[in-house]
Amino acid sequence: VEYYRRLILASPYKDTYAYVRAEMTELSERGHTEKAIGILENYLKRWRRTNHEYAMVCFDLAELYGKLGNSTKRLYYLVQSAISDVYSSSKENNSLRFLAGELFDQGDVERAYNYMNVSIEDANFYGTRLRNIQNAYILPRIFSAYIVQQHTQRMHIFGLLVAVSVVAIALIVAVFFIWRYLRRYRKTHVQMVLMNKQLNNAVDDLSKVNAQLCEANNIREEYIARFLELGSNLIDQAEEKRRIYNRLAREKRMDELYTELKNNSFTQVATSEYYINFDTAFLNIYPNFVAGVNQLLRNDARIEPKGDERLTTELRILALIRLGITDNARISSILRASLTTVYTYRSKLKARAINHSSFEDDVKKIG
């Protein structure tokens, strides 16, 4: 490393990132870290956030400020580096992983967990084993803390449910004693009937709530099983394809291998199965969704699924909006459609709505 750094420093091209980084490293190792920071900050002014060099220089500055013990400046430049990676569409990045670690050390477990997931996705997309190995060092700690946090939240919710149940039981007991008190001291038939009716209503409400909870549990278990089965089937099919490709490659049947690789029937079948499962799951939870959407559209612009399809692409986009997913990029990724397609459909749907401005908010209220 020292040898190659000397070669770079001997280069006449002193305005390149490689030269500036080599000079910065040399100064830092000699104890002149603040001077190295000054050089990098001046060099940073030459780049915009949309340049990948901006991200790399910000990351180097974060490392130098970390060496000086300035955690505030280190966090600032890690954030700037991560933002620049997004602007420059760079998947080969370092800053997001370090930012996740910094946030984890500050106690922000949820954001650290989310940033770590994005870092892993970028590493998998870029195909670098080194980044995956680096992620593996910090992921267990963040994941464990995230699980503990989620468990704590669930216990808190459970405690609230227990408290609500106790209050409900206390209310029922109170109603019962009030009813006894009225019967004993007032002896009025009208009041006794009224209190009895109120008690019955409370029991009916509790029965409805209990039925809804049971239904919700059944739906959750059914669709967890459904999507686990779908995932397992896709893994099995992918494994079968892998065996076929390996066999053709081993037997040097390259024409057949090329034909298999060009064949996209597997992707089409998997996508179709994925849509069927999504449509079935969503409509079982919201059976009146299509009718609810059509009530929000003009009479001449209503949507009717054709053939065997249960939801059209437009309805699937609205279904994700009903589930709280409104970001075009996430919708595009989930539905395997282009960003342009998602944006176009959303714009056309708003144009066909009775109330353009509140259309998507109205969709979120469909029960």
Tab-separated table of C-alpha atoms in Angstrom:
chain	number	residue	atom	x	y	z
A	1	VAL	CA	0.000	0.000	0.000
A	2	GLU	CA	2.830	2.368	0.925
A	3	TYR	CA	4.555	1.635	-2.383
A	4	TYR	CA	1.517	2.455	-4.498
A	5	ARG	CA	0.749	5.529	-2.446
A	6	ARG	CA	4.270	6.799	-3.185
A	7	LEU	CA	3.679	6.205	-6.880
A	8	ILE	CA	0.446	8.231	-6.747
A	9	LEU	CA	2.101	11.072	-4.847
A	10	ALA	CA	4.849	11.141	-7.500
A	11	SER	CA	2.203	11.593	-10.226
A	12	PRO	CA	1.908	15.018	-11.895
A	13	TYR	CA	-1.918	14.762	-11.811
A	14	LYS	CA	-2.400	16.486	-8.485
A	15	ASP	CA	-6.055	17.390	-8.974
A	16	THR	CA	-7.319	13.805	-9.050
A	17	TYR	CA	-9.185	12.148	-6.190
A	18	ALA	CA	-6.555	9.412	-5.998
A	19	TYR	CA	-3.782	11.987	-5.457
A	20	VAL	CA	-5.777	14.001	-2.880
A	21	ARG	CA	-6.696	10.854	-0.959
A	22	ALA	CA	-3.084	9.630	-0.952
A	23	GLU	CA	-1.911	13.048	0.293
A	24	MET	CA	-4.631	13.072	2.965
A	25	THR	CA	-3.664	9.609	4.175
A	26	GLU	CA	0.013	10.573	4.314
A	27	LEU	CA	-0.727	13.691	6.395
A	28	SER	CA	-3.075	11.841	8.740
A	29	GLU	CA	-0.549	9.102	9.452
A	30	ARG	CA	2.040	11.742	10.284
A	31	GLY	CA	-0.316	13.345	12.810
A	32	HIS	CA	-1.444	16.284	10.632
A	33	THR	CA	-5.111	15.257	10.578
A	34	GLU	CA	-6.504	18.800	10.712
A	35	LYS	CA	-4.408	19.814	7.702
A	36	ALA	CA	-5.682	16.737	5.858
A	37	ILE	CA	-9.251	17.806	6.695
A	38	GLY	CA	-8.599	21.267	5.267
A	39	ILE	CA	-7.333	19.801	1.990
A	40	LEU	CA	-10.352	17.525	1.667
A	41	GLU	CA	-12.870	20.257	2.504
A	42	ASN	CA	-11.369	22.511	-0.183
A	43	TYR	CA	-11.368	19.613	-2.652
A	44	LEU	CA	-15.024	18.845	-1.788
A	45	LYS	CA	-16.090	22.259	-3.146
A	46	ARG	CA	-15.199	21.083	-6.662
A	47	TRP	CA	-17.945	18.428	-6.665
A	48	ARG	CA	-21.699	18.355	-6.534
A	49	ARG	CA	-23.850	15.952	-4.559
A	50	THR	CA	-24.705	14.122	-7.751
A	51	ASN	CA	-21.029	13.157	-8.241
A	52	HIS	CA	-19.819	9.911	-6.681
A	53	GLU	CA	-16.549	11.682	-5.767
A	54	TYR	CA	-18.585	13.926	-3.434
A	55	ALA	CA	-19.751	10.863	-1.519
A	56	MET	CA	-16.223	9.416	-1.279
A	57	VAL	CA	-14.701	12.703	-0.074
A	58	CYS	CA	-17.453	13.120	2.560
A	59	PHE	CA	-16.771	9.581	3.772
A	60	ASP	CA	-13.021	10.352	4.072
A	61	LEU	CA	-13.858	13.514	6.054
A	62	ALA	CA	-16.099	11.505	8.366
A	63	GLU	CA	-13.218	9.091	9.029
A	64	LEU	CA	-10.807	11.940	9.797
A	65	TYR	CA	-13.245	13.684	12.153
A	66	GLY	CA	-13.812	10.335	13.835
A	67	LYS	CA	-10.060	10.079	14.320
A	68	LEU	CA	-10.145	13.502	16.057
A	69	GLY	CA	-13.054	12.367	18.249
A	70	ASN	CA	-15.514	14.849	16.733
A	71	SER	CA	-18.613	12.622	16.560
A	72	THR	CA	-20.934	15.452	15.473
A	73	LYS	CA	-18.895	16.256	12.365
A	74	ARG	CA	-18.381	12.548	11.683
A	75	LEU	CA	-22.139	11.956	11.712
A	76	TYR	CA	-22.731	15.024	9.514
A	77	TYR	CA	-20.356	13.872	6.787
A	78	LEU	CA	-21.621	10.292	6.935
A	79	VAL	CA	-25.118	11.649	6.287
A	80	GLN	CA	-23.848	13.835	3.429
A	81	SER	CA	-22.020	10.861	1.915
A	82	ALA	CA	-25.104	8.651	2.132
A	83	ILE	CA	-27.277	11.360	0.511
A	84	SER	CA	-24.740	11.771	-2.292
A	85	ASP	CA	-24.727	7.997	-2.885
A	86	VAL	CA	-28.496	8.206	-3.405
A	87	TYR	CA	-28.220	11.240	-5.724
A	88	SER	CA	-25.470	9.567	-7.778
A	89	SER	CA	-27.361	6.223	-7.881
A	90	SER	CA	-24.355	4.480	-6.378
A	91	LYS	CA	-24.929	1.021	-4.959
A	92	GLU	CA	-21.259	0.476	-4.054
A	93	ASN	CA	-21.214	2.527	-0.868
A	94	ASN	CA	-19.712	2.498	2.608
A	95	SER	CA	-21.312	5.415	4.380
A	96	LEU	CA	-24.762	3.937	4.990
A	97	ARG	CA	-23.282	0.979	6.875
A	98	PHE	CA	-21.169	3.269	9.085
A	99	LEU	CA	-24.158	5.588	9.559
A	100	ALA	CA	-26.231	2.625	10.742
A	101	GLY	CA	-23.533	1.762	13.268
A	102	GLU	CA	-23.347	5.365	14.477
A	103	LEU	CA	-27.120	5.582	14.935
A	104	PHE	CA	-27.105	2.230	16.723
A	105	ASP	CA	-24.483	3.535	19.156
A	106	GLN	CA	-26.735	6.562	19.782
A	107	GLY	CA	-29.693	4.302	20.581
A	108	ASP	CA	-31.693	4.873	17.371
A	109	VAL	CA	-32.166	1.147	16.758
A	110	GLU	CA	-35.052	1.303	14.287
A	111	ARG	CA	-33.336	3.698	11.859
A	112	ALA	CA	-30.091	1.781	12.227
A	113	TYR	CA	-31.955	-1.419	11.317
A	114	ASN	CA	-33.615	0.213	8.293
A	115	TYR	CA	-30.346	1.738	7.023
A	116	MET	CA	-28.588	-1.594	7.483
A	117	ASN	CA	-31.237	-3.324	5.378
A	118	VAL	CA	-30.726	-0.765	2.589
A	119	SER	CA	-26.958	-1.263	2.799
A	120	ILE	CA	-27.391	-5.030	2.460
A	121	GLU	CA	-29.770	-4.597	-0.489
A	122	ASP	CA	-27.244	-2.297	-2.203
A	123	ALA	CA	-24.440	-4.801	-1.578
A	124	ASN	CA	-26.519	-7.637	-3.031
A	125	PHE	CA	-27.463	-5.501	-6.045
A	126	TYR	CA	-23.840	-4.498	-6.634
A	127	GLY	CA	-22.681	-8.083	-6.098
A	128	THR	CA	-19.772	-7.350	-3.756
A	129	ARG	CA	-18.897	-10.031	-1.221
A	130	LEU	CA	-16.650	-7.627	0.688
A	131	ARG	CA	-19.550	-5.339	1.598
A	132	ASN	CA	-21.640	-8.324	2.673
A	133	ILE	CA	-18.805	-9.535	4.907
A	134	GLN	CA	-18.456	-6.034	6.405
A	135	ASN	CA	-22.211	-5.835	6.957
A	136	ALA	CA	-22.127	-9.209	8.682
A	137	TYR	CA	-19.937	-7.821	11.491
A	138	ILE	CA	-22.487	-5.256	12.648
A	139	LEU	CA	-25.805	-6.775	11.525
A	140	PRO	CA	-26.172	-9.295	14.431
A	141	ARG	CA	-25.919	-6.545	17.053
A	142	ILE	CA	-28.415	-4.282	15.300
A	143	PHE	CA	-30.780	-7.147	14.521
A	144	SER	CA	-30.699	-8.401	18.123
A	145	ALA	CA	-31.410	-4.920	19.483
A	146	TYR	CA	-34.209	-4.467	16.948
A	147	ILE	CA	-35.814	-7.757	17.989
A	148	VAL	CA	-35.588	-6.730	21.656
A	149	GLN	CA	-37.163	-3.368	20.839
A	150	GLN	CA	-39.988	-5.002	18.898
A	151	HIS	CA	-40.549	-7.449	21.739
A	152	THR	CA	-40.719	-4.568	24.210
A	153	GLN	CA	-43.273	-2.789	22.037
A	154	ARG	CA	-45.374	-5.930	21.744
A	155	MET	CA	-45.279	-6.393	25.504
A	156	HIS	CA	-46.347	-2.776	25.928
A	157	ILE	CA	-49.301	-3.314	23.579
A	158	PHE	CA	-50.168	-6.529	25.396
A	159	GLY	CA	-50.115	-4.646	28.684
A	160	LEU	CA	-52.463	-2.034	27.260
A	161	LEU	CA	-54.810	-4.758	26.040
A	162	VAL	CA	-54.807	-6.336	29.489
A	163	ALA	CA	-55.522	-2.951	31.055
A	164	VAL	CA	-58.389	-2.306	28.622
A	165	SER	CA	-59.784	-5.764	29.374
A	166	VAL	CA	-59.628	-5.124	33.094
A	167	VAL	CA	-61.391	-1.790	32.638
A	168	ALA	CA	-64.032	-3.469	30.458
A	169	ILE	CA	-64.626	-6.153	33.088
A	170	ALA	CA	-64.754	-3.487	35.773
A	171	LEU	CA	-67.348	-1.579	33.722
A	172	ILE	CA	-69.453	-4.718	33.290
A	173	VAL	CA	-69.259	-5.393	37.025
A	174	ALA	CA	-70.164	-1.773	37.733
A	175	VAL	CA	-73.169	-1.959	35.396
A	176	PHE	CA	-74.261	-5.144	37.105
A	177	PHE	CA	-74.152	-3.590	40.586
A	178	ILE	CA	-75.883	-0.445	39.373
A	179	TRP	CA	-78.596	-2.609	37.909
A	180	ARG	CA	-78.980	-4.447	41.250
A	181	TYR	CA	-79.006	-1.143	43.099
A	182	LEU	CA	-81.754	0.276	40.899
A	183	ARG	CA	-83.856	-2.877	41.189
A	184	ARG	CA	-83.505	-2.920	44.954
A	185	TYR	CA	-84.161	0.734	45.758
A	186	ARG	CA	-86.281	2.167	42.966
A	187	LYS	CA	-88.299	-0.855	41.895
A	188	THR	CA	-89.009	0.687	38.533
A	189	HIS	CA	-89.508	-1.680	35.677
A	190	VAL	CA	-88.500	0.856	33.012
A	191	GLN	CA	-85.106	1.558	34.533
A	192	MET	CA	-84.437	-2.135	35.058
A	193	VAL	CA	-85.202	-2.864	31.379
A	194	LEU	CA	-82.960	0.022	30.277
A	195	MET	CA	-79.990	-1.165	32.338
A	196	ASN	CA	-80.524	-4.723	31.137
A	197	LYS	CA	-80.468	-3.462	27.549
A	198	GLN	CA	-77.240	-1.550	28.182
A	199	LEU	CA	-75.673	-4.665	29.689
A	200	ASN	CA	-76.717	-6.715	26.665
A	201	ASN	CA	-75.274	-4.111	24.324
A	202	ALA	CA	-71.971	-4.222	26.185
A	203	VAL	CA	-71.912	-8.020	25.924
A	204	ASP	CA	-72.764	-7.791	22.193
A	205	ASP	CA	-69.966	-5.276	21.629
A	206	LEU	CA	-67.496	-7.506	23.424
A	207	SER	CA	-68.694	-10.469	21.353
A	208	LYS	CA	-68.208	-8.478	18.148
A	209	VAL	CA	-64.751	-7.381	19.227
A	210	ASN	CA	-63.875	-10.956	20.123
A	211	ALA	CA	-65.188	-12.175	16.756
A	212	GLN	CA	-63.164	-9.499	14.953
A	213	LEU	CA	-60.019	-10.478	16.878
A	214	CYS	CA	-60.569	-14.141	16.024
A	215	GLU	CA	-61.125	-13.267	12.370
A	216	ALA	CA	-58.000	-11.099	12.314
A	217	ASN	CA	-55.945	-13.928	13.837
A	218	ASN	CA	-57.327	-16.406	11.294
A	219	ILE	CA	-56.581	-14.050	8.398
A	220	ARG	CA	-53.056	-13.434	9.668
A	221	GLU	CA	-52.327	-17.145	10.038
A	222	GLU	CA	-53.861	-17.951	6.641
A	223	TYR	CA	-51.826	-15.380	4.752
A	224	ILE	CA	-48.598	-16.018	6.570
A	225	ALA	CA	-49.004	-19.645	5.490
A	226	ARG	CA	-49.981	-18.568	1.953
A	227	PHE	CA	-46.927	-16.395	1.395
A	228	LEU	CA	-44.593	-18.874	3.085
A	229	GLU	CA	-45.902	-21.522	0.691
A	230	LEU	CA	-45.442	-19.157	-2.254
A	231	GLY	CA	-41.867	-18.402	-1.205
A	232	SER	CA	-41.120	-22.103	-0.725
A	233	ASN	CA	-42.544	-22.946	-4.154
A	234	LEU	CA	-40.454	-20.257	-5.832
A	235	ILE	CA	-37.328	-21.507	-4.074
A	236	ASP	CA	-38.071	-25.069	-5.201
A	237	GLN	CA	-38.632	-23.936	-8.786
A	238	ALA	CA	-35.450	-21.846	-8.759
A	239	GLU	CA	-33.500	-24.825	-7.384
A	240	GLU	CA	-34.887	-27.056	-10.148
A	241	LYS	CA	-33.822	-24.486	-12.770
A	242	ARG	CA	-30.365	-24.336	-11.217
A	243	ARG	CA	-30.008	-28.129	-11.473
A	244	ILE	CA	-31.034	-28.019	-15.132
A	245	TYR	CA	-28.536	-25.264	-15.918
A	246	ASN	CA	-25.743	-27.094	-14.066
A	247	ARG	CA	-26.486	-30.321	-15.911
A	248	LEU	CA	-26.528	-28.632	-19.335
A	249	ALA	CA	-23.309	-26.761	-18.539
A	250	ARG	CA	-21.619	-29.939	-17.269
A	251	GLU	CA	-22.617	-31.804	-20.418
A	252	LYS	CA	-21.473	-28.802	-22.535
A	253	ARG	CA	-24.900	-28.526	-24.206
A	254	MET	CA	-24.487	-24.783	-24.635
A	255	ASP	CA	-27.230	-24.265	-27.223
A	256	GLU	CA	-29.796	-25.836	-24.941
A	257	LEU	CA	-28.405	-23.900	-21.976
A	258	TYR	CA	-28.666	-20.635	-23.917
A	259	THR	CA	-32.240	-21.494	-24.911
A	260	GLU	CA	-33.139	-22.195	-21.264
A	261	LEU	CA	-31.559	-18.944	-20.116
A	262	LYS	CA	-33.551	-16.947	-22.707
A	263	ASN	CA	-36.797	-18.629	-21.699
A	264	ASN	CA	-38.702	-16.270	-19.386
A	265	SER	CA	-41.654	-18.580	-18.754
A	266	PHE	CA	-40.462	-19.222	-15.195
A	267	THR	CA	-40.551	-15.497	-14.415
A	268	GLN	CA	-43.959	-15.109	-16.041
A	269	VAL	CA	-45.443	-18.052	-14.121
A	270	ALA	CA	-43.919	-16.859	-10.837
A	271	THR	CA	-45.196	-13.318	-11.419
A	272	SER	CA	-48.679	-14.603	-12.277
A	273	GLU	CA	-48.735	-16.755	-9.137
A	274	TYR	CA	-47.505	-13.792	-7.096
A	275	TYR	CA	-50.331	-11.579	-8.459
A	276	ILE	CA	-52.952	-14.281	-7.801
A	277	ASN	CA	-51.811	-14.637	-4.177
A	278	PHE	CA	-51.714	-10.864	-3.688
A	279	ASP	CA	-55.182	-10.357	-5.218
A	280	THR	CA	-56.721	-13.197	-3.192
A	281	ALA	CA	-55.163	-12.060	0.077
A	282	PHE	CA	-56.131	-8.422	-0.384
A	283	LEU	CA	-59.718	-9.059	-1.501
A	284	ASN	CA	-60.323	-11.463	1.377
A	285	ILE	CA	-59.356	-8.651	3.746
A	286	TYR	CA	-61.162	-5.923	1.766
A	287	PRO	CA	-63.921	-7.759	-0.180
A	288	ASN	CA	-65.714	-4.525	-1.152
A	289	PHE	CA	-62.581	-2.729	-2.362
A	290	VAL	CA	-63.372	-2.742	-6.103
A	291	ALA	CA	-66.900	-1.431	-5.495
A	292	GLY	CA	-65.525	1.212	-3.120
A	293	VAL	CA	-63.008	2.419	-5.728
A	294	ASN	CA	-65.683	2.626	-8.433
A	295	GLN	CA	-67.823	4.813	-6.162
A	296	LEU	CA	-64.956	7.327	-6.161
A	297	LEU	CA	-64.704	7.350	-9.989
A	298	ARG	CA	-66.952	8.892	-12.612
A	299	ASN	CA	-69.558	6.557	-14.088
A	300	ASP	CA	-67.767	6.464	-17.453
A	301	ALA	CA	-64.382	5.718	-15.849
A	302	ARG	CA	-65.111	2.779	-13.570
A	303	ILE	CA	-62.794	-0.228	-13.478
A	304	GLU	CA	-64.024	-3.735	-14.186
A	305	PRO	CA	-61.482	-6.637	-14.024
A	306	LYS	CA	-61.528	-8.752	-17.174
A	307	GLY	CA	-61.424	-12.518	-17.575
A	308	ASP	CA	-59.903	-14.436	-14.668
A	309	GLU	CA	-58.069	-11.477	-13.143
A	310	ARG	CA	-59.347	-10.330	-9.782
A	311	LEU	CA	-57.486	-7.011	-9.747
A	312	THR	CA	-56.100	-4.946	-12.617
A	313	THR	CA	-52.753	-3.154	-12.439
A	314	GLU	CA	-54.624	0.066	-11.578
A	315	LEU	CA	-56.486	-1.654	-8.744
A	316	ARG	CA	-53.254	-3.217	-7.413
A	317	ILE	CA	-51.650	0.239	-7.247
A	318	LEU	CA	-54.690	1.516	-5.325
A	319	ALA	CA	-54.588	-1.601	-3.118
A	320	LEU	CA	-51.009	-0.779	-2.076
A	321	ILE	CA	-52.060	2.821	-1.397
A	322	ARG	CA	-54.879	1.422	0.813
A	323	LEU	CA	-52.194	-0.538	2.709
A	324	GLY	CA	-50.243	2.679	3.302
A	325	ILE	CA	-47.605	2.238	0.563
A	326	THR	CA	-47.618	5.510	-1.411
A	327	ASP	CA	-44.028	5.796	-2.644
A	328	ASN	CA	-43.841	5.232	-6.409
A	329	ALA	CA	-40.509	3.415	-6.153
A	330	ARG	CA	-41.843	0.922	-3.590
A	331	ILE	CA	-45.033	0.363	-5.597
A	332	SER	CA	-42.948	-0.166	-8.749
A	333	SER	CA	-40.735	-2.700	-6.966
A	334	ILE	CA	-43.637	-4.648	-5.419
A	335	LEU	CA	-45.688	-4.831	-8.625
A	336	ARG	CA	-42.667	-5.321	-10.936
A	337	ALA	CA	-43.712	-2.340	-13.042
A	338	SER	CA	-41.725	0.668	-14.211
A	339	LEU	CA	-41.786	3.946	-12.310
A	340	THR	CA	-43.236	5.626	-15.396
A	341	THR	CA	-46.106	3.115	-15.494
A	342	VAL	CA	-46.938	3.666	-11.810
A	343	TYR	CA	-46.790	7.446	-12.141
A	344	THR	CA	-48.948	7.400	-15.295
A	345	TYR	CA	-51.608	5.150	-13.753
A	346	ARG	CA	-51.824	7.284	-10.605
A	347	SER	CA	-52.184	10.484	-12.641
A	348	LYS	CA	-54.886	8.965	-14.869
A	349	LEU	CA	-56.816	7.613	-11.890
A	350	LYS	CA	-56.845	11.028	-10.217
A	351	ALA	CA	-58.071	12.581	-13.475
A	352	ARG	CA	-60.940	10.055	-13.590
A	353	ALA	CA	-61.943	10.614	-9.961
A	354	ILE	CA	-65.000	12.565	-8.870
A	355	ASN	CA	-62.853	14.466	-6.365
A	356	HIS	CA	-59.310	14.770	-7.781
A	357	SER	CA	-57.605	16.353	-4.767
A	358	SER	CA	-58.790	13.852	-2.131
A	359	PHE	CA	-58.970	10.702	-4.281
A	360	GLU	CA	-56.042	8.782	-2.759
A	361	ASP	CA	-57.030	9.832	0.776
A	362	ASP	CA	-60.530	8.508	0.059
A	363	VAL	CA	-59.022	5.218	-1.182
A	364	LYS	CA	-57.222	4.803	2.145
A	365	LYS	CA	-60.597	4.961	3.937
A	366	ILE	CA	-62.213	2.104	1.986
A	367	GLY	CA	-63.157	-0.627	4.457
